[in-house]
PDB file of C-alpha atoms and ligand atoms in Angstrom:
ATOM      1  CA  MET Q   6       0.000   0.000   0.000  1.00  0.00           C
ATOM      2  CA  ALA Q   7       1.248   3.491  -0.787  1.00  0.00           C
ATOM      3  CA  THR Q   8       2.467   5.883   1.889  1.00  0.00           C
ATOM      4  CA  GLU Q   9      -0.126   8.630   2.278  1.00  0.00           C
ATOM      5  CA  ARG Q  10      -0.811  11.669   4.413  1.00  0.00           C
ATOM      6  CA  THR Q  11      -4.133  12.494   6.009  1.00  0.00           C
ATOM      7  CA  PHE Q  12      -5.396  15.452   8.034  1.00  0.00           C
ATOM      8  CA  SER Q  13      -6.637  14.993  11.586  1.00  0.00           C
ATOM      9  CA  ILE Q  14      -8.282  17.266  14.149  1.00  0.00           C
ATOM     10  CA  ILE Q  15      -8.521  16.414  17.837  1.00  0.00           C
ATOM     11  CA  LYS Q  16     -11.783  18.260  18.535  1.00  0.00           C
ATOM     12  CA  PRO Q  17     -12.682  20.572  21.471  1.00  0.00           C
ATOM     13  CA  ASP Q  18     -14.536  17.896  23.470  1.00  0.00           C
ATOM     14  CA  ALA Q  19     -11.327  15.842  23.565  1.00  0.00           C
ATOM     15  CA  THR Q  20      -8.890  18.683  24.330  1.00  0.00           C
ATOM     16  CA  ALA Q  21     -11.249  19.842  27.121  1.00  0.00           C
ATOM     17  CA  ARG Q  22     -10.917  16.423  28.783  1.00  0.00           C
ATOM     18  CA  ASN Q  23      -7.104  16.379  28.410  1.00  0.00           C
ATOM     19  CA  LEU Q  24      -7.270  13.508  25.915  1.00  0.00           C
ATOM     20  CA  THR Q  25      -4.682  14.731  23.391  1.00  0.00           C
ATOM     21  CA  GLY Q  26      -2.078  12.242  24.575  1.00  0.00           C
ATOM     22  CA  ALA Q  27      -4.554   9.361  24.782  1.00  0.00           C
ATOM     23  CA  VAL Q  28      -5.747  10.001  21.211  1.00  0.00           C
ATOM     24  CA  ASN Q  29      -2.166  10.367  19.987  1.00  0.00           C
ATOM     25  CA  SER Q  30      -1.298   7.082  21.665  1.00  0.00           C
ATOM     26  CA  MET Q  31      -4.085   5.311  19.740  1.00  0.00           C
ATOM     27  CA  ILE Q  32      -2.887   6.943  16.507  1.00  0.00           C
ATOM     28  CA  GLU Q  33       0.698   5.814  17.089  1.00  0.00           C
ATOM     29  CA  GLN Q  34      -0.357   2.327  18.203  1.00  0.00           C
ATOM     30  CA  SER Q  35      -2.033   1.913  14.802  1.00  0.00           C
ATOM     31  CA  GLY Q  36       1.300   2.494  13.079  1.00  0.00           C
ATOM     32  CA  LEU Q  37       0.478   5.994  11.808  1.00  0.00           C
ATOM     33  CA  ARG Q  38       3.133   8.656  12.378  1.00  0.00           C
ATOM     34  CA  ILE Q  39       2.282  12.213  13.533  1.00  0.00           C
ATOM     35  CA  VAL Q  40       4.421  14.273  11.136  1.00  0.00           C
ATOM     36  CA  ALA Q  41       2.960  17.718  11.983  1.00  0.00           C
ATOM     37  CA  GLN Q  42       0.916  18.960  14.942  1.00  0.00           C
ATOM     38  CA  ARG Q  43      -0.273  22.313  16.333  1.00  0.00           C
ATOM     39  CA  ARG Q  44      -2.735  23.287  19.052  1.00  0.00           C
ATOM     40  CA  VAL Q  45      -4.907  26.182  17.890  1.00  0.00           C
ATOM     41  CA  ARG Q  46      -8.185  27.959  18.456  1.00  0.00           C
ATOM     42  CA  ILE Q  47      -9.799  28.043  15.019  1.00  0.00           C
ATOM     43  CA  THR Q  48     -11.844  31.021  13.877  1.00  0.00           C
ATOM     44  CA  ARG Q  49     -15.447  30.923  12.709  1.00  0.00           C
ATOM     45  CA  GLU Q  50     -14.211  31.648   9.154  1.00  0.00           C
ATOM     46  CA  GLN Q  51     -11.745  28.741   9.262  1.00  0.00           C
ATOM     47  CA  ALA Q  52     -14.432  26.356  10.576  1.00  0.00           C
ATOM     48  CA  GLU Q  53     -16.938  27.484   7.915  1.00  0.00           C
ATOM     49  CA  THR Q  54     -14.355  26.965   5.158  1.00  0.00           C
ATOM     50  CA  PHE Q  55     -13.258  23.621   6.552  1.00  0.00           C
ATOM     51  CA  TYR Q  56     -16.805  22.217   6.752  1.00  0.00           C
ATOM     52  CA  SER Q  57     -18.218  24.122   3.742  1.00  0.00           C
ATOM     53  CA  VAL Q  58     -19.428  20.847   2.185  1.00  0.00           C
ATOM     54  CA  HIS Q  59     -21.958  20.690   5.064  1.00  0.00           C
ATOM     55  CA  ARG Q  60     -23.114  24.340   4.710  1.00  0.00           C
ATOM     56  CA  GLU Q  61     -26.700  23.404   3.845  1.00  0.00           C
ATOM     57  CA  ARG Q  62     -27.060  20.734   6.533  1.00  0.00           C
ATOM     58  CA  PRO Q  63     -29.257  21.479   9.579  1.00  0.00           C
ATOM     59  CA  PHE Q  64     -26.381  20.846  11.995  1.00  0.00           C
ATOM     60  CA  PHE Q  65     -23.943  23.285  10.279  1.00  0.00           C
ATOM     61  CA  GLY Q  66     -24.354  26.148  12.774  1.00  0.00           C
ATOM     62  CA  GLU Q  67     -23.984  23.797  15.725  1.00  0.00           C
ATOM     63  CA  LEU Q  68     -20.917  22.204  14.104  1.00  0.00           C
ATOM     64  CA  VAL Q  69     -19.168  25.567  13.558  1.00  0.00           C
ATOM     65  CA  GLN Q  70     -20.091  26.669  17.087  1.00  0.00           C
ATOM     66  CA  PHE Q  71     -18.648  23.473  18.555  1.00  0.00           C
ATOM     67  CA  MET Q  72     -15.418  23.516  16.526  1.00  0.00           C
ATOM     68  CA  THR Q  73     -14.706  27.093  17.684  1.00  0.00           C
ATOM     69  CA  SER Q  74     -15.711  26.485  21.324  1.00  0.00           C
ATOM     70  CA  GLY Q  75     -12.239  25.550  22.534  1.00  0.00           C
ATOM     71  CA  PRO Q  76      -8.759  24.542  21.435  1.00  0.00           C
ATOM     72  CA  VAL Q  77      -8.238  21.867  18.819  1.00  0.00           C
ATOM     73  CA  VAL Q  78      -5.101  20.009  17.760  1.00  0.00           C
ATOM     74  CA  VAL Q  79      -4.555  19.955  13.990  1.00  0.00           C
ATOM     75  CA  GLN Q  80      -2.308  17.193  12.719  1.00  0.00           C
ATOM     76  CA  VAL Q  81      -0.869  15.514   9.654  1.00  0.00           C
ATOM     77  CA  LEU Q  82      -0.656  11.720   9.910  1.00  0.00           C
ATOM     78  CA  GLN Q  83       1.504   9.645   7.594  1.00  0.00           C
ATOM     79  CA  GLY Q  84       1.624   5.932   6.834  1.00  0.00           C
ATOM     80  CA  ASP Q  85       0.557   3.126   4.532  1.00  0.00           C
ATOM     81  CA  GLY Q  86      -3.028   3.809   3.438  1.00  0.00           C
ATOM     82  CA  ALA Q  87      -3.210   6.570   6.047  1.00  0.00           C
ATOM     83  CA  ILE Q  88      -6.572   7.982   4.904  1.00  0.00           C
ATOM     84  CA  THR Q  89      -8.467   4.702   5.191  1.00  0.00           C
ATOM     85  CA  LYS Q  90      -6.518   3.497   8.212  1.00  0.00           C
ATOM     86  CA  TYR Q  91      -7.280   6.636  10.231  1.00  0.00           C
ATOM     87  CA  ARG Q  92     -11.001   6.474   9.316  1.00  0.00           C
ATOM     88  CA  GLU Q  93     -10.960   2.878  10.599  1.00  0.00           C
ATOM     89  CA  ILE Q  94      -9.364   3.669  13.949  1.00  0.00           C
ATOM     90  CA  MET Q  95     -11.611   6.764  14.400  1.00  0.00           C
ATOM     91  CA  GLY Q  96     -14.757   4.663  14.037  1.00  0.00           C
ATOM     92  CA  ALA Q  97     -18.218   5.685  12.831  1.00  0.00           C
ATOM     93  CA  THR Q  98     -19.398   9.335  13.049  1.00  0.00           C
ATOM     94  CA  ASP Q  99     -22.015   8.314  15.628  1.00  0.00           C
ATOM     95  CA  PRO Q 100     -20.125   6.824  18.602  1.00  0.00           C
ATOM     96  CA  ALA Q 101     -23.087   4.554  19.369  1.00  0.00           C
ATOM     97  CA  LYS Q 102     -22.402   2.851  16.028  1.00  0.00           C
ATOM     98  CA  ALA Q 103     -18.595   2.866  16.272  1.00  0.00           C
ATOM     99  CA  ALA Q 104     -16.725  -0.419  16.701  1.00  0.00           C
ATOM    100  CA  ASN Q 105     -15.150  -1.346  20.012  1.00  0.00           C
ATOM    101  CA  GLY Q 106     -11.597  -0.108  20.384  1.00  0.00           C
ATOM    102  CA  THR Q 107     -12.041   2.861  18.046  1.00  0.00           C
ATOM    103  CA  ILE Q 108     -11.258   6.430  19.160  1.00  0.00           C
ATOM    104  CA  ARG Q 109     -14.888   7.535  18.891  1.00  0.00           C
ATOM    105  CA  LYS Q 110     -16.257   4.471  20.699  1.00  0.00           C
ATOM    106  CA  THR Q 111     -13.731   5.041  23.470  1.00  0.00           C
ATOM    107  CA  PHE Q 112     -13.976   8.831  23.861  1.00  0.00           C
ATOM    108  CA  ALA Q 113     -16.774  10.514  21.859  1.00  0.00           C
ATOM    109  CA  ARG Q 114     -19.720  12.031  23.708  1.00  0.00           C
ATOM    110  CA  SER Q 115     -22.202  12.254  20.839  1.00  0.00           C
ATOM    111  CA  MET Q 116     -22.619  12.522  17.072  1.00  0.00           C
ATOM    112  CA  GLY Q 117     -21.607  16.192  17.261  1.00  0.00           C
ATOM    113  CA  GLU Q 118     -18.939  15.984  19.977  1.00  0.00           C
ATOM    114  CA  ASN Q 119     -17.146  13.057  18.437  1.00  0.00           C
ATOM    115  CA  SER Q 120     -13.546  13.807  19.435  1.00  0.00           C
ATOM    116  CA  VAL Q 121     -11.746  13.539  16.087  1.00  0.00           C
ATOM    117  CA  HIS Q 122     -11.879  14.424  12.408  1.00  0.00           C
ATOM    118  CA  GLY Q 123     -10.116  12.546   9.623  1.00  0.00           C
ATOM    119  CA  SER Q 124     -10.031  13.283   5.883  1.00  0.00           C
ATOM    120  CA  ASP Q 125     -12.315  11.105   3.747  1.00  0.00           C
ATOM    121  CA  SER Q 126     -10.398  11.189   0.418  1.00  0.00           C
ATOM    122  CA  ALA Q 127      -6.956  11.941  -0.996  1.00  0.00           C
ATOM    123  CA  GLU Q 128      -8.287  15.131  -2.579  1.00  0.00           C
ATOM    124  CA  ASN Q 129      -9.791  16.384   0.680  1.00  0.00           C
ATOM    125  CA  ALA Q 130      -6.680  15.354   2.651  1.00  0.00           C
ATOM    126  CA  ALA Q 131      -4.489  17.535   0.416  1.00  0.00           C
ATOM    127  CA  ALA Q 132      -6.865  20.516   0.652  1.00  0.00           C
ATOM    128  CA  GLU Q 133      -7.302  20.208   4.428  1.00  0.00           C
ATOM    129  CA  ILE Q 134      -3.551  19.853   5.069  1.00  0.00           C
ATOM    130  CA  ALA Q 135      -2.951  22.953   2.925  1.00  0.00           C
ATOM    131  CA  GLN Q 136      -5.527  24.924   4.949  1.00  0.00           C
ATOM    132  CA  PHE Q 137      -3.486  24.526   8.149  1.00  0.00           C
ATOM    133  CA  PHE Q 138       0.116  23.610   7.264  1.00  0.00           C
ATOM    134  CA  SER Q 139       2.801  24.665   4.811  1.00  0.00           C
ATOM    135  CA  GLY Q 140       5.519  22.353   3.530  1.00  0.00           C
ATOM    136  CA  ASN Q 141       8.137  23.274   6.126  1.00  0.00           C
ATOM    137  CA  ASP Q 142       5.765  22.444   9.010  1.00  0.00           C
ATOM    138  CA  ILE Q 143       5.575  18.785   7.974  1.00  0.00           C
ATOM    139  CA  VAL Q 144       8.531  16.608   8.879  1.00  0.00           C
ATOM    140  CA  GLY Q 145       8.100  12.987   7.808  1.00  0.00           C
TER     141      GLY Q 145
HETATM  142  P1  ATP E 220     -15.451  14.381  10.231  1.00  0.00           P
HETATM  143  O1  ATP E 220     -15.659  15.062   8.889  1.00  0.00           O
HETATM  144  O2  ATP E 220     -15.505  15.348  11.400  1.00  0.00           O
HETATM  145  O3  ATP E 220     -14.242  13.516  10.230  1.00  0.00           O
HETATM  146  P2  ATP E 220     -17.310  12.336   9.486  1.00  0.00           P
HETATM  147  O4  ATP E 220     -16.616  12.378   8.162  1.00  0.00           O
HETATM  148  O5  ATP E 220     -17.370  11.033  10.199  1.00  0.00           O
HETATM  149  O6  ATP E 220     -16.672  13.379  10.479  1.00  0.00           O
HETATM  150  P3  ATP E 220     -19.359  14.015   8.359  1.00  0.00           P
HETATM  151  O7  ATP E 220     -20.574  13.470   7.732  1.00  0.00           O
HETATM  152  O8  ATP E 220     -18.262  14.566   7.483  1.00  0.00           O
HETATM  153  O9  ATP E 220     -18.776  12.896   9.341  1.00  0.00           O
HETATM  154  O10 ATP E 220     -19.821  15.128   9.374  1.00  0.00           O
HETATM  155  C1  ATP E 220     -18.887  16.099   9.870  1.00  0.00           C
HETATM  156  C2  ATP E 220     -19.133  16.341  11.333  1.00  0.00           C
HETATM  157  O11 ATP E 220     -20.375  16.987  11.481  1.00  0.00           O
HETATM  158  C3  ATP E 220     -19.228  15.075  12.186  1.00  0.00           C
HETATM  159  O12 ATP E 220     -17.990  14.597  12.631  1.00  0.00           O
HETATM  160  C4  ATP E 220     -20.049  15.563  13.345  1.00  0.00           C
HETATM  161  O13 ATP E 220     -19.225  16.242  14.298  1.00  0.00           O
HETATM  162  C5  ATP E 220     -20.992  16.555  12.699  1.00  0.00           C
HETATM  163  N1  ATP E 220     -22.262  15.913  12.377  1.00  0.00           N
HETATM  164  C6  ATP E 220     -22.523  15.091  11.326  1.00  0.00           C
HETATM  165  N2  ATP E 220     -23.789  14.690  11.328  1.00  0.00           N
HETATM  166  C7  ATP E 220     -24.356  15.281  12.414  1.00  0.00           C
HETATM  167  C8  ATP E 220     -25.660  15.260  12.965  1.00  0.00           C
HETATM  168  N3  ATP E 220     -26.661  14.569  12.407  1.00  0.00           N
HETATM  169  N4  ATP E 220     -25.863  15.985  14.091  1.00  0.00           N
HETATM  170  C9  ATP E 220     -24.882  16.716  14.656  1.00  0.00           C
HETATM  171  N5  ATP E 220     -23.631  16.772  14.176  1.00  0.00           N
HETATM  172  C10 ATP E 220     -23.366  16.060  13.077  1.00  0.00           C
HETATM  173 MG1   MG E 221     -16.256  14.164   7.104  1.00  0.00          MG
END
């Protein structure tokens, strides 16, 4: 499988509970490598751009409000099949439906406060990484 990069966010519900290290441990246990990482408070504009695909959805306002409610940790993860692998270890969007041992099953509070984001395609991974990191920030 080809080495890929994917974009991850440790969301405000997880940083609020001091779970950055616990999430990172699950990422590293899976074999993925954290090749860039920064703790930030994202702006409303950044959140709206990031989730613009969901602009028409009823939960959009709530989603933007949540993502700007506290610090997040933005990351680039690298490894074989990183995009699919990270989606697997995150688990389903709704933690009630997520498999045992996944990050969301272990830590998420709800469908909205679900602890992590991971890119869903190579195209989106590239765009999302570029929104938060420049080349020199990423050290593989
Ligand atoms: P993410 O994009 O954050 O990795 P995902 O790809 O599993 O999650 P999406 O369908 O892209 O899920 O939804 C983006 C985010 O919007 C979800 O992670 C969740 O926080 C929020 N969300 C999605 N559906 C709902 C819903 N029905 N009610 C509340 N929030 C929702
Ligand atoms: Mg998504």
